[in-house]
Coordinates of C-alpha atoms and ligand atoms in Angstrom, one line a residue:
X1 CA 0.0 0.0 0.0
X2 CA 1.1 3.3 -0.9
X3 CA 0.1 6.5 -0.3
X4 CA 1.0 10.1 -1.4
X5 CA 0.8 13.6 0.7
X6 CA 0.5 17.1 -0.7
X7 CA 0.8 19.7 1.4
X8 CA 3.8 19.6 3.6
X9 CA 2.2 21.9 6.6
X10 CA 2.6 20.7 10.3
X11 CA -0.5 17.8 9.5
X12 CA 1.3 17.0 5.8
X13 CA 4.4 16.7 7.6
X14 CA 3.5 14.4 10.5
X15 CA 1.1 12.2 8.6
X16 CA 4.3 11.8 6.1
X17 CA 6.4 10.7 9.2
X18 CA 3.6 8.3 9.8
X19 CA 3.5 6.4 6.5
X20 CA 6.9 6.2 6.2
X21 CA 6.9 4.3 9.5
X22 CA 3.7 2.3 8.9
X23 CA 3.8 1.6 5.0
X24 CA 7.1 1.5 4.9
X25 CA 7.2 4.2 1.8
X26 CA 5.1 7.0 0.8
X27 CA 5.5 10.2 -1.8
X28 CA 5.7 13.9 -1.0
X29 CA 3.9 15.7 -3.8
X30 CA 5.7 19.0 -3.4
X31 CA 5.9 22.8 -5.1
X32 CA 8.8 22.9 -7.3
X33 CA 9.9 25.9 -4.8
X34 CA 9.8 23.0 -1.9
X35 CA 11.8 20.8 -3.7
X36 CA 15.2 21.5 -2.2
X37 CA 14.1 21.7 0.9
X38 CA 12.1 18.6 1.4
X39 CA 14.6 16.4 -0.5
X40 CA 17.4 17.4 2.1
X41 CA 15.2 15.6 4.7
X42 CA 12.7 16.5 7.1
X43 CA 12.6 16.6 10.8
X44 CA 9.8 15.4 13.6
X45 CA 9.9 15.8 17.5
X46 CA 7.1 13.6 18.9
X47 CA 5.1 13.6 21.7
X48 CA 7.7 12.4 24.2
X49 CA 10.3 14.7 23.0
X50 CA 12.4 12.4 20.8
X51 CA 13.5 13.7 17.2
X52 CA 13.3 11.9 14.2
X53 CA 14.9 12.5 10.5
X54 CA 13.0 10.9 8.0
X55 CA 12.4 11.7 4.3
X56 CA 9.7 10.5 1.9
X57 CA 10.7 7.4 -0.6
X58 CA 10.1 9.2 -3.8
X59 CA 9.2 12.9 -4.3
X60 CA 6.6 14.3 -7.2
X61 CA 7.2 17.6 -7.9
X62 CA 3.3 19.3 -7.8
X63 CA 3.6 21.4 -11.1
X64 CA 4.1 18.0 -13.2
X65 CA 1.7 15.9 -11.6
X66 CA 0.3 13.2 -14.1
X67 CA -0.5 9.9 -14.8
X68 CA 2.5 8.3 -14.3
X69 CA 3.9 10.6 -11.3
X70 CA 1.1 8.8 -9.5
X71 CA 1.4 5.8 -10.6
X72 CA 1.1 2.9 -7.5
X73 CA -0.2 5.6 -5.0
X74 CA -3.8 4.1 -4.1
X75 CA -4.8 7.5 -1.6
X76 CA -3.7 11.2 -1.7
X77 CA -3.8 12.7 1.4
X78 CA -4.6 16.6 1.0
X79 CA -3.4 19.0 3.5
X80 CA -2.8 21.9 1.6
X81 CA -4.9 25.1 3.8
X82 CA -8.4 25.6 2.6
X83 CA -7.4 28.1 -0.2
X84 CA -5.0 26.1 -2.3
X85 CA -7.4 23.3 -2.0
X86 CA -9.1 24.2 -5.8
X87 CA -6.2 23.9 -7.0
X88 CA -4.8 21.1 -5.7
X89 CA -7.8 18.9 -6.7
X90 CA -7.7 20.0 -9.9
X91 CA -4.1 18.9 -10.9
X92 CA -5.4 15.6 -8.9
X93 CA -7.8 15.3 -11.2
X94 CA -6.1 15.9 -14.2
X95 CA -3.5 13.1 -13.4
X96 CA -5.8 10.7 -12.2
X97 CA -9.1 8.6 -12.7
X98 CA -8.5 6.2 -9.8
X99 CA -6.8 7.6 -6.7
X100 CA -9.2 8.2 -3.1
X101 CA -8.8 12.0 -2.5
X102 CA -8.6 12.2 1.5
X103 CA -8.8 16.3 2.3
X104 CA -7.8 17.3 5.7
X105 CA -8.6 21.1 5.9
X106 CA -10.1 22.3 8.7
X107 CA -13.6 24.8 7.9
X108 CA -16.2 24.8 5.6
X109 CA -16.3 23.2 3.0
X110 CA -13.4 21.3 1.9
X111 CA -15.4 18.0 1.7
X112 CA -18.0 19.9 -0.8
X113 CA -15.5 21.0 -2.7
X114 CA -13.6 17.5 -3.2
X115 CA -17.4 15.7 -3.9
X116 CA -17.8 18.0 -6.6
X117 CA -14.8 16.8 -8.2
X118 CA -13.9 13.2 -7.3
X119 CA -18.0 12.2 -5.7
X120 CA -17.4 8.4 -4.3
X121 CA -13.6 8.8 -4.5
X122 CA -13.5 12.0 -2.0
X123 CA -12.9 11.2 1.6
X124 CA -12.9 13.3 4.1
X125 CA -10.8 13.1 7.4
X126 CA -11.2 15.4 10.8
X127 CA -8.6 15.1 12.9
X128 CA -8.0 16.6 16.6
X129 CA -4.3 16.3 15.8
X130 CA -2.0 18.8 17.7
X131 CA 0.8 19.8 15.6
X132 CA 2.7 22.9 14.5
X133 CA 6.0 23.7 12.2
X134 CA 8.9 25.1 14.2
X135 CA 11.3 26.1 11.6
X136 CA 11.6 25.0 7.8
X137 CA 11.7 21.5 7.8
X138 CA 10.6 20.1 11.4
X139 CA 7.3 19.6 13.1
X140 CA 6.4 19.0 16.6
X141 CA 3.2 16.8 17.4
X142 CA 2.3 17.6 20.9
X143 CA -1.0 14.9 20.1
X144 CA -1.5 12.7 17.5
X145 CA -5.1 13.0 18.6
X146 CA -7.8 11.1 16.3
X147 CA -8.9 10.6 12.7
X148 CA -13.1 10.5 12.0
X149 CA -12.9 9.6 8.7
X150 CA -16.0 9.6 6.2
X151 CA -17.8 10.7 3.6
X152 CA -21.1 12.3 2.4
X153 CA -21.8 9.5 0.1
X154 CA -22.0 6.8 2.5
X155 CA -18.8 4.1 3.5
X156 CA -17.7 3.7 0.4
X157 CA -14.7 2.0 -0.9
X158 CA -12.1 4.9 -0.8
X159 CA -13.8 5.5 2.9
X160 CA -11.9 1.8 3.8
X161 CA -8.6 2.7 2.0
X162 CA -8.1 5.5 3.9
X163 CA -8.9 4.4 7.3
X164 CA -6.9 1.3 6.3
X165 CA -3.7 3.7 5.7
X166 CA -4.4 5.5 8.6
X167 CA -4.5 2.4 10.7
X168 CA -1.3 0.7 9.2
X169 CA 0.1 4.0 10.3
X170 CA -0.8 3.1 13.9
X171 CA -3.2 6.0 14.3
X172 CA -6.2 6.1 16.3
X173 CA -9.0 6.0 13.3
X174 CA -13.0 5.9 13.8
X175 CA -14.8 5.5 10.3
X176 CA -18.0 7.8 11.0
X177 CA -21.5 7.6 9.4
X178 CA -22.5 11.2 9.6
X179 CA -18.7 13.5 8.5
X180 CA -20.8 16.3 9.0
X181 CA -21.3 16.1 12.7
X182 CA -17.8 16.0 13.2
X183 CA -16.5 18.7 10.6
X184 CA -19.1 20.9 12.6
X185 CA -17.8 20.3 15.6
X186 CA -14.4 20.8 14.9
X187 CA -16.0 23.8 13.1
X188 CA -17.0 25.1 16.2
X189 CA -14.2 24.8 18.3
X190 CA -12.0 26.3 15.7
X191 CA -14.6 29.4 15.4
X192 CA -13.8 30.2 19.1
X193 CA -9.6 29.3 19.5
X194 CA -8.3 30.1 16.0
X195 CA -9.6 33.8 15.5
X196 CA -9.0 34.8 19.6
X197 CA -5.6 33.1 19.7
X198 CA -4.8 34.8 16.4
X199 CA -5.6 38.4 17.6
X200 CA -4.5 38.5 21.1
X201 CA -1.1 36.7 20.2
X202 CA -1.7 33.8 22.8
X203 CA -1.4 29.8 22.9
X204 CA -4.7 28.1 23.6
X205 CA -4.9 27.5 27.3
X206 CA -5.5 31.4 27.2
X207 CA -9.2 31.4 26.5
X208 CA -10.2 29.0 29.5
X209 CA -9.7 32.4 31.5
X210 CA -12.3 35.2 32.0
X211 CA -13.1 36.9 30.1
X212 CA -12.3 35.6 27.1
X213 CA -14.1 32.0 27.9
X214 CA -17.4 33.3 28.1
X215 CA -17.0 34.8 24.2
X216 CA -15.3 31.5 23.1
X217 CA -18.7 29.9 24.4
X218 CA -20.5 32.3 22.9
X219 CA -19.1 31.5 19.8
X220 CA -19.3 27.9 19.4
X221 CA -23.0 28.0 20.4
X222 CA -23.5 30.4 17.5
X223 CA -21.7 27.9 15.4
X224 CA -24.0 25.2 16.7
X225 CA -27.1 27.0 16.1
X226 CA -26.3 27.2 12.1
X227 CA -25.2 23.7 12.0
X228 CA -28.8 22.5 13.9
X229 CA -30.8 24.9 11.5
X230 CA -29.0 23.0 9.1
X231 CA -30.1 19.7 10.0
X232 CA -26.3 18.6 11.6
X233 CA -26.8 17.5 14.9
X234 CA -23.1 18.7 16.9
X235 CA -24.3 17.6 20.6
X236 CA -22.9 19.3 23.2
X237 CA -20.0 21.6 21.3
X238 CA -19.5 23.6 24.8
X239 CA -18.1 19.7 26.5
X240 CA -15.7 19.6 23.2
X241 CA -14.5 23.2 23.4
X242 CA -13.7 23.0 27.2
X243 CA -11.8 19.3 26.2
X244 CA -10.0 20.8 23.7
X245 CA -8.8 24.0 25.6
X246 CA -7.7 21.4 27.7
X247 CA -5.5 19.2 25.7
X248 CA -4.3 21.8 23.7
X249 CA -3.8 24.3 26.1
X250 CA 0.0 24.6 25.0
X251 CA -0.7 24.7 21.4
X252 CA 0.0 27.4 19.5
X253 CA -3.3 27.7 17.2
X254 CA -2.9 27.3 13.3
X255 CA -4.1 30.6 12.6
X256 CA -1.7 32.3 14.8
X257 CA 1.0 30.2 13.2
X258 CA -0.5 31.5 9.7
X259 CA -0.3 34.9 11.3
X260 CA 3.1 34.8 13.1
X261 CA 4.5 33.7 9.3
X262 CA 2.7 36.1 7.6
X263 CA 0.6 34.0 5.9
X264 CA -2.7 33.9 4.5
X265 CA -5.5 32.7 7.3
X266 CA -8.4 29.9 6.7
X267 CA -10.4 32.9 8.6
X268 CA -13.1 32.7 5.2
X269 CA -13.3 28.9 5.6
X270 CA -14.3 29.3 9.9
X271 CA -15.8 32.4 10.8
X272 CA -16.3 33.7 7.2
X273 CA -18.2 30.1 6.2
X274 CA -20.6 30.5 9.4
X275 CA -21.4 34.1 9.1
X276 CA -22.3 33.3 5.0
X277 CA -24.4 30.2 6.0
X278 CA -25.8 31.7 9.1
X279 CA -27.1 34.8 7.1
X280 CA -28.6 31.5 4.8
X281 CA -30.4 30.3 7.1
X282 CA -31.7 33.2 8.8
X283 CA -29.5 32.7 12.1
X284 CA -28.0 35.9 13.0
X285 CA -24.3 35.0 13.8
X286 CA -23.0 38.7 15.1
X287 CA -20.2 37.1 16.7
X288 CA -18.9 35.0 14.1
X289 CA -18.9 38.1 11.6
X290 CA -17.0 40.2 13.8
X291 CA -14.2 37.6 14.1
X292 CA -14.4 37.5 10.9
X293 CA -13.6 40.8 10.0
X294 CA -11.1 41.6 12.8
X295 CA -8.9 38.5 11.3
X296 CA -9.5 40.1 7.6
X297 CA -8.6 43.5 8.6
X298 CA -5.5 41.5 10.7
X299 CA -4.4 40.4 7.6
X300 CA -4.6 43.1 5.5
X301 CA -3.1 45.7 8.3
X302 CA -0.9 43.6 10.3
X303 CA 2.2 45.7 11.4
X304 CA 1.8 47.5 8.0
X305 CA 0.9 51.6 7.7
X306 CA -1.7 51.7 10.0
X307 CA 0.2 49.6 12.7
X308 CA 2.2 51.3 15.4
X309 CA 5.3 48.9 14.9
Ligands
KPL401 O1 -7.4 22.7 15.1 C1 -6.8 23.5 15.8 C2 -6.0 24.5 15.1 O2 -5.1 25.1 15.7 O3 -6.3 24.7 13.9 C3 -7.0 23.5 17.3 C4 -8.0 22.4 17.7 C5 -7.6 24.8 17.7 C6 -5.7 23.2 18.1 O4 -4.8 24.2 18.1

């Protein structure tokens, strides 16, 4: 079994580590721009500390995906963020009439996006791993958390293939019936921790204190609201966010890591994707908006002119 991953983010990165291990092989798909960098080797610190140099068995450089670059894969795993997803399933696509398509982004809707493109072949995976880059080449998982893995259409095949891989890989894997309780709920969580953490500059365990914990609340109940009107059932999403701020309480967020690097925020794909469907489906979602916008105007200010640094 072999499997490919494009995106080579803190999730690409450690799910790489993972199959290399487990499978015993597996193939970056990389930008050209990467392609120095990854072939020199990549880096992971694990949970317990311990460092590990590892590099993927064979490298397919992104811009020249085709038929035959693919050739043997049976899965892609897709971690790319949220906006170079398009893309990246198009080239997919293009090179091949056979591959499962497993997406990984967080937000709404990543798993719409892949149906319309690949329908039984698109899988999608929510994971509560905890992981961030800290430098070029290395990751550090502080959880390898767990993988719900599923798909609007039903179990089909590429559903088992992926959960397969994901178990050879000695991950924790669930396959769900219903993806879309558990993208919500993730949804949720991330609506309250990835904005807040992102504009006040803080790791996680921040927002269990007064009073930013009451607006985090407020937050993923708005989120809920939207999902319920939409027929998602996400239980209680106050038990998960309090879980969560828990076990990630050291984390650095994804979003402030986007932010800290200057990068491009998945802010339209969490906030932004709640607000639009809220506004939908006639639930006001004031909260969600404003988050929303303060991350937009964050991105498009940050320490530039109208900053004081
Ligand atoms: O998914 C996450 C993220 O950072 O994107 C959480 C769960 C908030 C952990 O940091």
């Amino acid at each position: 079994m072999e499997v490919g991953v494009l995106g080579l983010g803190a999730v690409g990165t450690s799910l790489l580590y993972r199959f290399v291990q487990g499978l015993g092989r597996a193939t970056a798909i990389v930008r050209r721009r990467s392609l120095g960098r990854v072939s020199r080797g990549l880096e992971l610190v694990d949970v317990d500390g311990s460092r590990h140099r590892f590099s993927p068995t064979r490298i397919v450089v992104f811009e020249d995906l085709c038929e035959e670059a693919v050739e043997g894969l049976e899965a892609v795993f897709v971690c790319t963020k949220a906006y170079d997803l398009v893309e990246a399933l198009e080239r997919l696509r293009r090179a091949s009439e056979r591959l499962c398509i497993a997406t990984l982004q967080n937000g709404f809707d990543p798993h719409g996006e892949a149906l319309k493109v690949f329908g039984p072949r698109a899988v999608h995976v929510v994971t509560t791993i905890a992981a961030a880059r800290i430098g070029d080449s290395a990751v550090r998982v502080s959880s390898w958390g767990r993988f719900f893995v599923g798909s609007r259409l039903g179990a089909t095949g590429c559903v088992e293939v992926v959960a397969e891989v994901l178990r050879r890989a000695s991950l924790e894997v669930e396959i769900v019936k219903n993806i879309d309780e558990w993208i919500w709920r993730k949804l949720a969580v991330n609506a309250c921790i990835n904005p807040l953490t992102a504009l006040l500059r803080v790791r996680n365990g921040a927002l269990r204190m007064e009073p930013l914990y009451g607006l985090c609340r407020a937050i993923v109940e708005e989120v809920a609201e939207v999902a319920k009107r939409l027929g998602v059932d996400v239980g209680n999403v106050v038990d998960d966010l309090d879980r969560v701020l828990e076990s990630t309480a050291n984390n650095v967020s994804s979003m402030l890591q986007d932010v800290l690097a200057g990068r491009r925020t998945e802010i339209d794909w969490i906030n932004g994707a709640v607000a639009r469907l809220g506004k939908r489906v006639g639930v006001p979602t004031p909260l969600n908006e404003a988050m929303w916008r303060l991350v937009k105007a964050l991105e498009v200010l940050g320490g530039g002119e109208h900053g004081l640094q």
